[in-house]
Amino acid sequence: MLGSYFTDHPRSLGMSWASHGVGAIGIGARMIGAGLACILHAAVPALFTETAGRTVDSLHRQMRHRKANAANPNAWPDYEI
């Protein structure tokens, strides 16, 4: 049963545990970077004026591309990571 916590979700997307993990880490790191840019922007409004918006747009395009190219795109939720 414990193994299913690691494999069911990636397998449902047609991915391995490792490939899913690499993708999730990449997306998470970009989100953290954009969040830090927002925090700095709050303190100094002239900094990072477009970083968060560009990151969100880029991540959205990346996720839509991954879904469209998946073995079974209908199995992918719209909000996948």
Coordinates of N, CA and C in Angstrom, one line a residue:
M1 N 0.8 -1.2 0.0 CA 0.0 0.0 0.0 C 0.9 1.3 0.0
L2 N 1.9 1.3 0.8 CA 2.8 2.5 0.9 C 3.3 2.8 -0.5
G3 N 3.7 1.8 -1.3 CA 4.2 2.1 -2.6 C 3.2 2.9 -3.5
S4 N 1.9 2.7 -3.3 CA 1.0 3.3 -4.1 C 1.0 4.9 -3.9
Y5 N 1.4 5.3 -2.8 CA 1.6 6.7 -2.5 C 2.6 7.4 -3.5
F6 N 3.6 6.6 -3.9 CA 4.6 7.1 -4.7 C 4.4 6.8 -6.2
T7 N 3.6 5.8 -6.5 CA 3.5 5.4 -7.9 C 2.1 5.6 -8.6
D8 N 1.1 5.6 -7.8 CA -0.3 5.7 -8.5 C -0.5 7.0 -9.3
H9 N -0.2 8.1 -8.7 CA -0.4 9.4 -9.4 C 0.5 9.5 -10.6
P10 N 1.8 9.3 -10.5 CA 2.6 9.4 -11.7 C 2.2 8.4 -12.8
R11 N 1.9 7.2 -12.4 CA 1.5 6.2 -13.3 C 0.2 6.6 -14.0
S12 N -0.7 7.2 -13.3 CA -2.0 7.6 -13.9 C -1.8 8.7 -15.0
L13 N -0.6 9.4 -14.9 CA -0.3 10.4 -15.9 C 0.7 9.8 -17.0
G14 N 1.0 8.6 -16.9 CA 1.9 7.9 -17.9 C 3.3 8.3 -17.6
M15 N 3.7 8.6 -16.4 CA 5.0 9.1 -16.0 C 5.6 8.1 -15.0
S16 N 6.9 8.1 -14.9 CA 7.6 7.4 -13.9 C 7.7 8.3 -12.6
W17 N 8.0 7.7 -11.5 CA 8.1 8.4 -10.3 C 9.2 9.5 -10.4
A18 N 10.3 9.1 -11.0 CA 11.5 10.0 -11.2 C 11.1 11.2 -12.1
S19 N 10.5 10.9 -13.3 CA 10.2 12.0 -14.2 C 9.2 12.9 -13.6
H20 N 8.2 12.4 -12.9 CA 7.2 13.2 -12.2 C 7.9 14.1 -11.2
G21 N 8.8 13.5 -10.4 CA 9.5 14.3 -9.4 C 10.4 15.4 -9.9
V22 N 11.1 15.1 -11.0 CA 11.9 16.1 -11.6 C 11.0 17.3 -12.1
G23 N 9.9 17.0 -12.7 CA 9.0 18.0 -13.2 C 8.4 18.8 -12.1
A24 N 8.0 18.1 -11.0 CA 7.4 18.8 -9.8 C 8.4 19.7 -9.2
I25 N 9.7 19.3 -9.0 CA 10.7 20.1 -8.4 C 11.0 21.3 -9.3
G26 N 11.0 21.2 -10.6 CA 11.2 22.3 -11.5 C 10.1 23.3 -11.4
I27 N 8.9 22.9 -11.4 CA 7.7 23.8 -11.3 C 7.8 24.5 -9.9
G28 N 8.0 23.7 -8.9 CA 8.0 24.3 -7.5 C 9.1 25.3 -7.3
A29 N 10.3 25.0 -7.9 CA 11.4 26.0 -7.8 C 11.1 27.3 -8.5
R30 N 10.4 27.2 -9.7 CA 10.1 28.4 -10.4 C 9.0 29.2 -9.6
M31 N 8.1 28.5 -9.0 CA 7.0 29.1 -8.2 C 7.7 29.8 -7.0
I32 N 8.6 29.2 -6.3 CA 9.3 29.8 -5.2 C 10.0 31.0 -5.6
G33 N 10.7 30.9 -6.8 CA 11.5 32.1 -7.3 C 10.5 33.3 -7.6
A34 N 9.4 33.0 -8.2 CA 8.4 34.0 -8.5 C 7.8 34.6 -7.2
G35 N 7.6 33.8 -6.2 CA 7.1 34.2 -4.9 C 8.1 35.2 -4.2
L36 N 9.4 34.8 -4.3 CA 10.4 35.7 -3.7 C 10.5 37.0 -4.4
A37 N 10.4 36.9 -5.8 CA 10.4 38.1 -6.6 C 9.2 39.0 -6.1
C38 N 8.0 38.5 -5.9 CA 6.9 39.2 -5.4 C 7.1 39.9 -4.1
I39 N 7.8 39.2 -3.2 CA 8.0 39.7 -1.9 C 9.0 40.9 -2.0
L40 N 10.0 40.7 -2.8 CA 11.0 41.8 -3.0 C 10.3 43.0 -3.8
H41 N 9.4 42.7 -4.7 CA 8.7 43.7 -5.4 C 7.8 44.5 -4.4
A42 N 7.2 43.9 -3.4 CA 6.4 44.6 -2.4 C 7.3 45.6 -1.7
A43 N 8.5 45.3 -1.4 CA 9.4 46.2 -0.7 C 9.9 47.3 -1.6
V44 N 10.3 46.9 -2.8 CA 10.9 47.9 -3.8 C 10.1 47.7 -5.1
P45 N 9.0 48.5 -5.3 CA 8.2 48.3 -6.4 C 8.8 48.3 -7.8
A46 N 10.0 48.9 -7.9 CA 10.6 49.0 -9.2 C 11.3 47.7 -9.6
L47 N 11.4 46.8 -8.7 CA 12.1 45.5 -9.0 C 11.0 44.4 -9.4
F48 N 11.4 43.6 -10.3 CA 10.6 42.4 -10.6 C 9.2 42.7 -11.0
T49 N 9.0 43.8 -11.8 CA 7.6 44.2 -12.1 C 6.8 43.2 -12.9
E50 N 7.5 42.4 -13.6 CA 6.7 41.4 -14.5 C 7.1 40.0 -14.2
T51 N 7.9 39.7 -13.3 CA 8.4 38.4 -13.0 C 7.3 37.4 -12.7
A52 N 6.5 37.7 -11.8 CA 5.4 36.8 -11.4 C 4.5 36.5 -12.5
G53 N 4.0 37.5 -13.2 CA 3.1 37.3 -14.3 C 3.7 36.4 -15.4
R54 N 5.0 36.7 -15.8 CA 5.6 35.9 -16.8 C 5.8 34.5 -16.4
T55 N 6.1 34.3 -15.1 CA 6.3 32.9 -14.6 C 5.0 32.2 -14.6
V56 N 3.9 32.8 -14.2 CA 2.6 32.1 -14.2 C 2.2 31.8 -15.7
D57 N 2.4 32.7 -16.6 CA 2.1 32.4 -18.0 C 2.9 31.3 -18.5
S58 N 4.2 31.3 -18.2 CA 5.1 30.3 -18.7 C 4.8 28.9 -18.1
L59 N 4.5 28.9 -16.8 CA 4.1 27.6 -16.2 C 2.8 27.1 -16.8
H60 N 1.8 28.0 -17.1 CA 0.6 27.6 -17.6 C 0.8 26.9 -19.0
R61 N 1.6 27.6 -19.8 CA 1.9 27.1 -21.2 C 2.6 25.7 -21.1
Q62 N 3.5 25.6 -20.1 CA 4.2 24.3 -19.9 C 3.3 23.2 -19.5
M63 N 2.4 23.5 -18.6 CA 1.4 22.5 -18.1 C 0.4 22.1 -19.2
R64 N 0.0 23.0 -20.0 CA -0.9 22.7 -21.1 C -0.2 21.9 -22.2
H65 N 1.1 22.2 -22.4 CA 1.8 21.4 -23.4 C 2.0 20.0 -22.9
R66 N 2.4 19.8 -21.6 CA 2.5 18.5 -21.1 C 1.2 17.7 -21.2
K67 N 0.1 18.3 -20.9 CA -1.2 17.6 -21.0 C -1.5 17.2 -22.4
A68 N -1.3 18.2 -23.3 CA -1.6 17.9 -24.7 C -0.8 16.8 -25.3
N69 N 0.5 16.6 -24.8 CA 1.4 15.6 -25.4 C 1.4 14.3 -24.5
A70 N 0.5 14.2 -23.5 CA 0.5 13.0 -22.7 C -0.1 11.9 -23.5
A71 N 0.2 10.7 -23.0 CA -0.4 9.5 -23.7 C -1.9 9.5 -23.6
N72 N -2.4 10.0 -22.5 CA -3.9 10.0 -22.3 C -4.2 11.4 -21.7
P73 N -4.3 12.4 -22.6 CA -4.5 13.8 -22.1 C -5.8 13.9 -21.2
N74 N -6.8 13.1 -21.5 CA -8.1 13.2 -20.7 C -7.9 12.8 -19.3
A75 N -6.9 12.1 -19.0 CA -6.6 11.6 -17.6 C -5.9 12.7 -16.8
W76 N -5.4 13.7 -17.4 CA -4.7 14.8 -16.7 C -5.7 15.8 -16.3
P77 N -5.6 16.2 -15.0 CA -6.4 17.3 -14.5 C -5.9 18.7 -15.1
D78 N -6.7 19.7 -15.1 CA -6.3 21.0 -15.6 C -5.2 21.6 -14.7
Y79 N -5.1 21.2 -13.5 CA -4.2 21.8 -12.5 C -3.0 21.0 -12.1
E80 N -2.7 20.0 -13.0 CA -1.6 19.1 -12.7 C -0.3 19.7 -12.3
I81 N 0.5 18.9 -11.6 CA 1.9 19.3 -11.3 C 2.7 18.0 -11.5

